[in-house]
């Protein structure tokens, strides 16, 4: 069963699986989850939007806020634009 609340979706068929839709703000002065903006979670990171640096920082910030262990993180560069999603399954986070 899937549960959705606009900016996130939980998949109850596989415990610990979720997707969070984000609006990225790379190159910010500070790293923070700024709140909900429409159907997205607004995430500010200081990393520049080049070579996947901002994507990796967003994955770390979002999954870290949820308590996913650091070594389990896996960023996938290549997401373009300011709208994207961070997904994880069983403690492994990645940009999707």
PDB file of N, CA and C in Angstrom, residues 5-86:
ATOM      1  N   UNK A   5       1.401  12.267   0.638  1.00  0.00           N
ATOM      2  CA  UNK A   5       0.936  13.519   1.242  1.00  0.00           C
ATOM      3  C   UNK A   5       1.510  14.691   0.467  1.00  0.00           C
ATOM      4  N   UNK A   6       1.366  14.679  -0.843  1.00  0.00           N
ATOM      5  CA  UNK A   6       1.847  15.800  -1.654  1.00  0.00           C
ATOM      6  C   UNK A   6       3.329  15.746  -1.929  1.00  0.00           C
ATOM      7  N   UNK A   7       4.167  16.034  -0.932  1.00  0.00           N
ATOM      8  CA  UNK A   7       5.607  16.117  -1.158  1.00  0.00           C
ATOM      9  C   UNK A   7       6.350  14.821  -0.867  1.00  0.00           C
ATOM     10  N   UNK A   8       5.662  13.804  -0.350  1.00  0.00           N
ATOM     11  CA  UNK A   8       6.331  12.521  -0.124  1.00  0.00           C
ATOM     12  C   UNK A   8       5.381  11.360  -0.388  1.00  0.00           C
ATOM     13  N   UNK A   9       5.962  10.180  -0.625  1.00  0.00           N
ATOM     14  CA  UNK A   9       5.206   8.956  -0.806  1.00  0.00           C
ATOM     15  C   UNK A   9       5.896   7.860  -0.009  1.00  0.00           C
ATOM     16  N   UNK A  10       5.137   7.131   0.789  1.00  0.00           N
ATOM     17  CA  UNK A  10       5.657   5.996   1.548  1.00  0.00           C
ATOM     18  C   UNK A  10       5.139   4.715   0.920  1.00  0.00           C
ATOM     19  N   UNK A  11       6.005   3.737   0.771  1.00  0.00           N
ATOM     20  CA  UNK A  11       5.611   2.441   0.238  1.00  0.00           C
ATOM     21  C   UNK A  11       5.607   1.448   1.386  1.00  0.00           C
ATOM     22  N   UNK A  12       4.423   1.095   1.861  1.00  0.00           N
ATOM     23  CA  UNK A  12       4.309   0.200   3.004  1.00  0.00           C
ATOM     24  C   UNK A  12       4.563  -1.257   2.643  1.00  0.00           C
ATOM     25  N   UNK A  13       4.616  -1.568   1.355  1.00  0.00           N
ATOM     26  CA  UNK A  13       4.917  -2.946   0.957  1.00  0.00           C
ATOM     27  C   UNK A  13       6.355  -3.298   1.286  1.00  0.00           C
ATOM     28  N   UNK A  14       7.222  -2.308   1.262  1.00  0.00           N
ATOM     29  CA  UNK A  14       8.625  -2.520   1.584  1.00  0.00           C
ATOM     30  C   UNK A  14       8.992  -1.532   2.684  1.00  0.00           C
ATOM     31  N   UNK A  15       9.104  -2.030   3.905  1.00  0.00           N
ATOM     32  CA  UNK A  15       9.354  -1.176   5.069  1.00  0.00           C
ATOM     33  C   UNK A  15      10.564  -0.277   4.843  1.00  0.00           C
ATOM     34  N   UNK A  16      10.408   0.986   5.184  1.00  0.00           N
ATOM     35  CA  UNK A  16      11.507   1.927   5.076  1.00  0.00           C
ATOM     36  C   UNK A  16      11.692   2.547   3.705  1.00  0.00           C
ATOM     37  N   UNK A  17      10.785   2.293   2.771  1.00  0.00           N
ATOM     38  CA  UNK A  17      10.907   2.859   1.425  1.00  0.00           C
ATOM     39  C   UNK A  17      10.074   4.124   1.302  1.00  0.00           C
ATOM     40  N   UNK A  18      10.662   5.137   0.693  1.00  0.00           N
ATOM     41  CA  UNK A  18       9.957   6.404   0.539  1.00  0.00           C
ATOM     42  C   UNK A  18      10.565   7.211  -0.597  1.00  0.00           C
ATOM     43  N   UNK A  19       9.792   8.159  -1.103  1.00  0.00           N
ATOM     44  CA  UNK A  19      10.263   9.125  -2.094  1.00  0.00           C
ATOM     45  C   UNK A  19       9.818  10.496  -1.613  1.00  0.00           C
ATOM     46  N   UNK A  20      10.760  11.440  -1.579  1.00  0.00           N
ATOM     47  CA  UNK A  20      10.478  12.816  -1.196  1.00  0.00           C
ATOM     48  C   UNK A  20      10.723  13.699  -2.411  1.00  0.00           C
ATOM     49  N   UNK A  21       9.707  14.436  -2.819  1.00  0.00           N
ATOM     50  CA  UNK A  21       9.843  15.353  -3.951  1.00  0.00           C
ATOM     51  C   UNK A  21      10.427  16.668  -3.434  1.00  0.00           C
ATOM     52  N   UNK A  22      11.497  17.142  -4.073  1.00  0.00           N
ATOM     53  CA  UNK A  22      12.188  18.337  -3.586  1.00  0.00           C
ATOM     54  C   UNK A  22      12.278  19.431  -4.632  1.00  0.00           C
ATOM     55  N   UNK A  23      12.369  20.651  -4.129  1.00  0.00           N
ATOM     56  CA  UNK A  23      12.733  21.812  -4.937  1.00  0.00           C
ATOM     57  C   UNK A  23      14.105  22.210  -4.418  1.00  0.00           C
ATOM     58  N   UNK A  24      15.110  22.040  -5.249  1.00  0.00           N
ATOM     59  CA  UNK A  24      16.492  22.294  -4.857  1.00  0.00           C
ATOM     60  C   UNK A  24      16.860  23.759  -5.022  1.00  0.00           C
ATOM     61  N   UNK A  25      17.626  24.261  -4.061  1.00  0.00           N
ATOM     62  CA  UNK A  25      18.183  25.603  -4.139  1.00  0.00           C
ATOM     63  C   UNK A  25      19.689  25.464  -3.892  1.00  0.00           C
ATOM     64  N   UNK A  26      20.450  25.122  -4.956  1.00  0.00           N
ATOM     65  CA  UNK A  26      21.897  24.964  -4.796  1.00  0.00           C
ATOM     66  C   UNK A  26      22.588  26.318  -4.673  1.00  0.00           C
ATOM     67  N   UNK A  27      23.808  26.303  -4.130  1.00  0.00           N
ATOM     68  CA  UNK A  27      24.577  27.535  -4.001  1.00  0.00           C
ATOM     69  C   UNK A  27      24.059  28.465  -2.912  1.00  0.00           C
ATOM     70  N   UNK A  28      23.300  27.936  -1.953  1.00  0.00           N
ATOM     71  CA  UNK A  28      22.756  28.752  -0.856  1.00  0.00           C
ATOM     72  C   UNK A  28      23.832  29.027   0.189  1.00  0.00           C
ATOM     73  N   UNK A  29      23.553  29.988   1.037  1.00  0.00           N
ATOM     74  CA  UNK A  29      24.504  30.319   2.108  1.00  0.00           C
ATOM     75  C   UNK A  29      24.535  29.269   3.199  1.00  0.00           C
ATOM     76  N   UNK A  30      23.416  28.553   3.378  1.00  0.00           N
ATOM     77  CA  UNK A  30      23.386  27.521   4.411  1.00  0.00           C
ATOM     78  C   UNK A  30      22.635  26.294   3.928  1.00  0.00           C
ATOM     79  N   UNK A  31      22.834  25.207   4.643  1.00  0.00           N
ATOM     80  CA  UNK A  31      22.195  23.937   4.322  1.00  0.00           C
ATOM     81  C   UNK A  31      20.981  23.796   5.232  1.00  0.00           C
ATOM     82  N   UNK A  32      19.807  23.649   4.620  1.00  0.00           N
ATOM     83  CA  UNK A  32      18.607  23.500   5.441  1.00  0.00           C
ATOM     84  C   UNK A  32      17.436  22.973   4.641  1.00  0.00           C
ATOM     85  N   UNK A  33      16.530  22.361   5.359  1.00  0.00           N
ATOM     86  CA  UNK A  33      15.234  22.022   4.799  1.00  0.00           C
ATOM     87  C   UNK A  33      14.352  23.203   5.169  1.00  0.00           C
ATOM     88  N   UNK A  34      13.978  23.989   4.165  1.00  0.00           N
ATOM     89  CA  UNK A  34      13.305  25.266   4.396  1.00  0.00           C
ATOM     90  C   UNK A  34      11.798  25.135   4.596  1.00  0.00           C
ATOM     91  N   UNK A  35      11.256  23.953   4.354  1.00  0.00           N
ATOM     92  CA  UNK A  35       9.823  23.752   4.547  1.00  0.00           C
ATOM     93  C   UNK A  35       9.162  23.263   3.271  1.00  0.00           C
ATOM     94  N   UNK A  36       7.862  23.190   3.304  1.00  0.00           N
ATOM     95  CA  UNK A  36       7.077  22.701   2.170  1.00  0.00           C
ATOM     96  C   UNK A  36       6.714  23.870   1.270  1.00  0.00           C
ATOM     97  N   UNK A  37       6.916  23.680  -0.024  1.00  0.00           N
ATOM     98  CA  UNK A  37       6.581  24.683  -1.026  1.00  0.00           C
ATOM     99  C   UNK A  37       5.718  23.994  -2.080  1.00  0.00           C
ATOM    100  N   UNK A  38       4.415  24.157  -1.979  1.00  0.00           N
ATOM    101  CA  UNK A  38       3.497  23.477  -2.891  1.00  0.00           C
ATOM    102  C   UNK A  38       3.553  21.973  -2.674  1.00  0.00           C
ATOM    103  N   UNK A  39       3.915  21.230  -3.729  1.00  0.00           N
ATOM    104  CA  UNK A  39       4.004  19.769  -3.625  1.00  0.00           C
ATOM    105  C   UNK A  39       5.446  19.295  -3.474  1.00  0.00           C
ATOM    106  N   UNK A  40       6.333  20.164  -2.995  1.00  0.00           N
ATOM    107  CA  UNK A  40       7.759  19.858  -2.859  1.00  0.00           C
ATOM    108  C   UNK A  40       8.270  20.273  -1.488  1.00  0.00           C
ATOM    109  N   UNK A  41       9.352  19.627  -1.081  1.00  0.00           N
ATOM    110  CA  UNK A  41      10.085  20.032   0.103  1.00  0.00           C
ATOM    111  C   UNK A  41      11.224  20.917  -0.379  1.00  0.00           C
ATOM    112  N   UNK A  42      11.264  22.155   0.091  1.00  0.00           N
ATOM    113  CA  UNK A  42      12.297  23.092  -0.349  1.00  0.00           C
ATOM    114  C   UNK A  42      13.573  22.811   0.439  1.00  0.00           C
ATOM    115  N   UNK A  43      14.666  22.521  -0.323  1.00  0.00           N
ATOM    116  CA  UNK A  43      15.933  22.145   0.290  1.00  0.00           C
ATOM    117  C   UNK A  43      17.030  23.071  -0.218  1.00  0.00           C
ATOM    118  N   UNK A  44      17.699  23.736   0.709  1.00  0.00           N
ATOM    119  CA  UNK A  44      18.809  24.630   0.359  1.00  0.00           C
ATOM    120  C   UNK A  44      20.128  23.948   0.697  1.00  0.00           C
ATOM    121  N   UNK A  45      21.057  23.972  -0.257  1.00  0.00           N
ATOM    122  CA  UNK A  45      22.400  23.429  -0.019  1.00  0.00           C
ATOM    123  C   UNK A  45      23.435  24.408  -0.543  1.00  0.00           C
ATOM    124  N   UNK A  46      24.602  24.415   0.074  1.00  0.00           N
ATOM    125  CA  UNK A  46      25.662  25.339  -0.346  1.00  0.00           C
ATOM    126  C   UNK A  46      26.436  24.811  -1.552  1.00  0.00           C
ATOM    127  N   UNK A  47      26.349  23.525  -1.827  1.00  0.00           N
ATOM    128  CA  UNK A  47      27.076  22.935  -2.947  1.00  0.00           C
ATOM    129  C   UNK A  47      26.604  23.531  -4.277  1.00  0.00           C
ATOM    130  N   UNK A  48      27.539  23.682  -5.218  1.00  0.00           N
ATOM    131  CA  UNK A  48      27.161  24.225  -6.528  1.00  0.00           C
ATOM    132  C   UNK A  48      26.442  23.172  -7.378  1.00  0.00           C
ATOM    133  N   UNK A  49      25.645  23.633  -8.343  1.00  0.00           N
ATOM    134  CA  UNK A  49      24.913  22.707  -9.207  1.00  0.00           C
ATOM    135  C   UNK A  49      25.783  22.194 -10.350  1.00  0.00           C
ATOM    136  N   UNK A  50      26.873  21.532 -10.013  1.00  0.00           N
ATOM    137  CA  UNK A  50      27.771  21.002 -11.038  1.00  0.00           C
ATOM    138  C   UNK A  50      28.300  19.637 -10.638  1.00  0.00           C
ATOM    139  N   UNK A  51      28.379  18.750 -11.618  1.00  0.00           N
ATOM    140  CA  UNK A  51      28.929  17.397 -11.434  1.00  0.00           C
ATOM    141  C   UNK A  51      28.278  16.634 -10.283  1.00  0.00           C
ATOM    142  N   UNK A  52      27.001  16.855 -10.059  1.00  0.00           N
ATOM    143  CA  UNK A  52      26.264  16.112  -9.045  1.00  0.00           C
ATOM    144  C   UNK A  52      26.522  16.538  -7.610  1.00  0.00           C
ATOM    145  N   UNK A  53      27.300  17.608  -7.400  1.00  0.00           N
ATOM    146  CA  UNK A  53      27.630  18.039  -6.035  1.00  0.00           C
ATOM    147  C   UNK A  53      26.387  18.450  -5.249  1.00  0.00           C
ATOM    148  N   UNK A  54      25.524  19.232  -5.858  1.00  0.00           N
ATOM    149  CA  UNK A  54      24.301  19.656  -5.169  1.00  0.00           C
ATOM    150  C   UNK A  54      23.380  18.458  -4.933  1.00  0.00           C
ATOM    151  N   UNK A  55      23.279  17.572  -5.906  1.00  0.00           N
ATOM    152  CA  UNK A  55      22.438  16.377  -5.750  1.00  0.00           C
ATOM    153  C   UNK A  55      22.888  15.561  -4.544  1.00  0.00           C
ATOM    154  N   UNK A  56      24.203  15.333  -4.429  1.00  0.00           N
ATOM    155  CA  UNK A  56      24.736  14.553  -3.320  1.00  0.00           C
ATOM    156  C   UNK A  56      24.460  15.243  -1.988  1.00  0.00           C
ATOM    157  N   UNK A  57      24.601  16.563  -1.948  1.00  0.00           N
ATOM    158  CA  UNK A  57      24.349  17.316  -0.721  1.00  0.00           C
ATOM    159  C   UNK A  57      22.878  17.236  -0.320  1.00  0.00           C
ATOM    160  N   UNK A  58      21.982  17.272  -1.307  1.00  0.00           N
ATOM    161  CA  UNK A  58      20.548  17.168  -1.035  1.00  0.00           C
ATOM    162  C   UNK A  58      20.215  15.797  -0.473  1.00  0.00           C
ATOM    163  N   UNK A  59      20.772  14.757  -1.068  1.00  0.00           N
ATOM    164  CA  UNK A  59      20.536  13.398  -0.576  1.00  0.00           C
ATOM    165  C   UNK A  59      20.995  13.287   0.870  1.00  0.00           C
ATOM    166  N   UNK A  60      22.186  13.783   1.170  1.00  0.00           N
ATOM    167  CA  UNK A  60      22.707  13.728   2.547  1.00  0.00           C
ATOM    168  C   UNK A  60      21.811  14.478   3.512  1.00  0.00           C
ATOM    169  N   UNK A  61      21.382  15.666   3.129  1.00  0.00           N
ATOM    170  CA  UNK A  61      20.554  16.489   4.012  1.00  0.00           C
ATOM    171  C   UNK A  61      19.196  15.840   4.251  1.00  0.00           C
ATOM    172  N   UNK A  62      18.527  15.402   3.202  1.00  0.00           N
ATOM    173  CA  UNK A  62      17.179  14.837   3.343  1.00  0.00           C
ATOM    174  C   UNK A  62      17.212  13.496   4.066  1.00  0.00           C
ATOM    175  N   UNK A  63      18.098  12.608   3.686  1.00  0.00           N
ATOM    176  CA  UNK A  63      18.135  11.308   4.354  1.00  0.00           C
ATOM    177  C   UNK A  63      18.710  11.416   5.750  1.00  0.00           C
ATOM    178  N   UNK A  64      19.627  12.349   5.961  1.00  0.00           N
ATOM    179  CA  UNK A  64      20.169  12.563   7.297  1.00  0.00           C
ATOM    180  C   UNK A  64      19.114  13.072   8.254  1.00  0.00           C
ATOM    181  N   UNK A  65      18.230  13.919   7.778  1.00  0.00           N
ATOM    182  CA  UNK A  65      17.149  14.448   8.605  1.00  0.00           C
ATOM    183  C   UNK A  65      16.189  13.338   9.004  1.00  0.00           C
ATOM    184  N   UNK A  66      16.110  12.319   8.181  1.00  0.00           N
ATOM    185  CA  UNK A  66      15.217  11.198   8.461  1.00  0.00           C
ATOM    186  C   UNK A  66      15.904  10.133   9.300  1.00  0.00           C
ATOM    187  N   UNK A  67      17.201  10.241   9.478  1.00  0.00           N
ATOM    188  CA  UNK A  67      17.926   9.287  10.309  1.00  0.00           C
ATOM    189  C   UNK A  67      18.495   8.107   9.552  1.00  0.00           C
ATOM    190  N   UNK A  68      18.606   8.202   8.225  1.00  0.00           N
ATOM    191  CA  UNK A  68      19.222   7.138   7.441  1.00  0.00           C
ATOM    192  C   UNK A  68      20.726   7.206   7.687  1.00  0.00           C
ATOM    193  N   UNK A  69      21.386   6.104   8.029  1.00  0.00           N
ATOM    194  CA  UNK A  69      22.815   6.147   8.332  1.00  0.00           C
ATOM    195  C   UNK A  69      23.653   6.631   7.160  1.00  0.00           C
ATOM    196  N   UNK A  70      24.671   7.454   7.450  1.00  0.00           N
ATOM    197  CA  UNK A  70      25.546   8.020   6.426  1.00  0.00           C
ATOM    198  C   UNK A  70      26.167   7.021   5.476  1.00  0.00           C
ATOM    199  N   UNK A  71      26.766   5.924   5.966  1.00  0.00           N
ATOM    200  CA  UNK A  71      27.417   4.990   5.041  1.00  0.00           C
ATOM    201  C   UNK A  71      26.469   4.352   4.032  1.00  0.00           C
ATOM    202  N   UNK A  72      25.163   4.398   4.310  1.00  0.00           N
ATOM    203  CA  UNK A  72      24.197   3.790   3.401  1.00  0.00           C
ATOM    204  C   UNK A  72      23.797   4.721   2.267  1.00  0.00           C
ATOM    205  N   UNK A  73      24.295   5.956   2.280  1.00  0.00           N
ATOM    206  CA  UNK A  73      23.894   6.921   1.264  1.00  0.00           C
ATOM    207  C   UNK A  73      24.478   6.577  -0.086  1.00  0.00           C
ATOM    208  N   UNK A  74      23.724   6.834  -1.123  1.00  0.00           N
ATOM    209  CA  UNK A  74      24.226   6.652  -2.476  1.00  0.00           C
ATOM    210  C   UNK A  74      23.624   7.693  -3.383  1.00  0.00           C
ATOM    211  N   UNK A  75      24.384   8.704  -3.736  1.00  0.00           N
ATOM    212  CA  UNK A  75      23.871   9.746  -4.617  1.00  0.00           C
ATOM    213  C   UNK A  75      24.032   9.347  -6.068  1.00  0.00           C
ATOM    214  N   UNK A  76      23.113   9.754  -6.902  1.00  0.00           N
ATOM    215  CA  UNK A  76      23.223   9.463  -8.325  1.00  0.00           C
ATOM    216  C   UNK A  76      23.251  10.781  -9.066  1.00  0.00           C
ATOM    217  N   UNK A  77      24.426  11.179  -9.572  1.00  0.00           N
ATOM    218  CA  UNK A  77      24.497  12.443 -10.315  1.00  0.00           C
ATOM    219  C   UNK A  77      23.695  12.375 -11.606  1.00  0.00           C
ATOM    220  N   UNK A  78      23.368  13.520 -12.117  1.00  0.00           N
ATOM    221  CA  UNK A  78      22.689  13.555 -13.409  1.00  0.00           C
ATOM    222  C   UNK A  78      21.303  14.147 -13.331  1.00  0.00           C
ATOM    223  N   UNK A  79      20.783  14.365 -12.128  1.00  0.00           N
ATOM    224  CA  UNK A  79      19.494  15.029 -12.019  1.00  0.00           C
ATOM    225  C   UNK A  79      19.669  16.480 -12.430  1.00  0.00           C
ATOM    226  N   UNK A  80      18.835  16.954 -13.319  1.00  0.00           N
ATOM    227  CA  UNK A  80      18.984  18.325 -13.811  1.00  0.00           C
ATOM    228  C   UNK A  80      17.781  19.152 -13.413  1.00  0.00           C
ATOM    229  N   UNK A  81      17.991  20.425 -13.241  1.00  0.00           N
ATOM    230  CA  UNK A  81      16.909  21.309 -12.864  1.00  0.00           C
ATOM    231  C   UNK A  81      16.750  21.361 -11.358  1.00  0.00           C
ATOM    232  N   UNK A  82      15.836  22.171 -10.923  1.00  0.00           N
ATOM    233  CA  UNK A  82      15.651  22.380  -9.489  1.00  0.00           C
ATOM    234  C   UNK A  82      14.582  21.484  -8.890  1.00  0.00           C
ATOM    235  N   UNK A  83      13.881  20.725  -9.714  1.00  0.00           N
ATOM    236  CA  UNK A  83      12.833  19.836  -9.213  1.00  0.00           C
ATOM    237  C   UNK A  83      13.272  18.400  -9.412  1.00  0.00           C
ATOM    238  N   UNK A  84      13.189  17.630  -8.354  1.00  0.00           N
ATOM    239  CA  UNK A  84      13.582  16.231  -8.425  1.00  0.00           C
ATOM    240  C   UNK A  84      13.042  15.495  -7.220  1.00  0.00           C
ATOM    241  N   UNK A  85      13.544  14.292  -7.006  1.00  0.00           N
ATOM    242  CA  UNK A  85      13.096  13.469  -5.891  1.00  0.00           C
ATOM    243  C   UNK A  85      14.280  12.782  -5.249  1.00  0.00           C
ATOM    244  N   UNK A  86      14.163  12.547  -3.968  1.00  0.00           N
ATOM    245  CA  UNK A  86      15.124  11.740  -3.238  1.00  0.00           C
ATOM    246  C   UNK A  86      14.370  10.515  -2.772  1.00  0.00           C
TER     247      UNK A  86
END
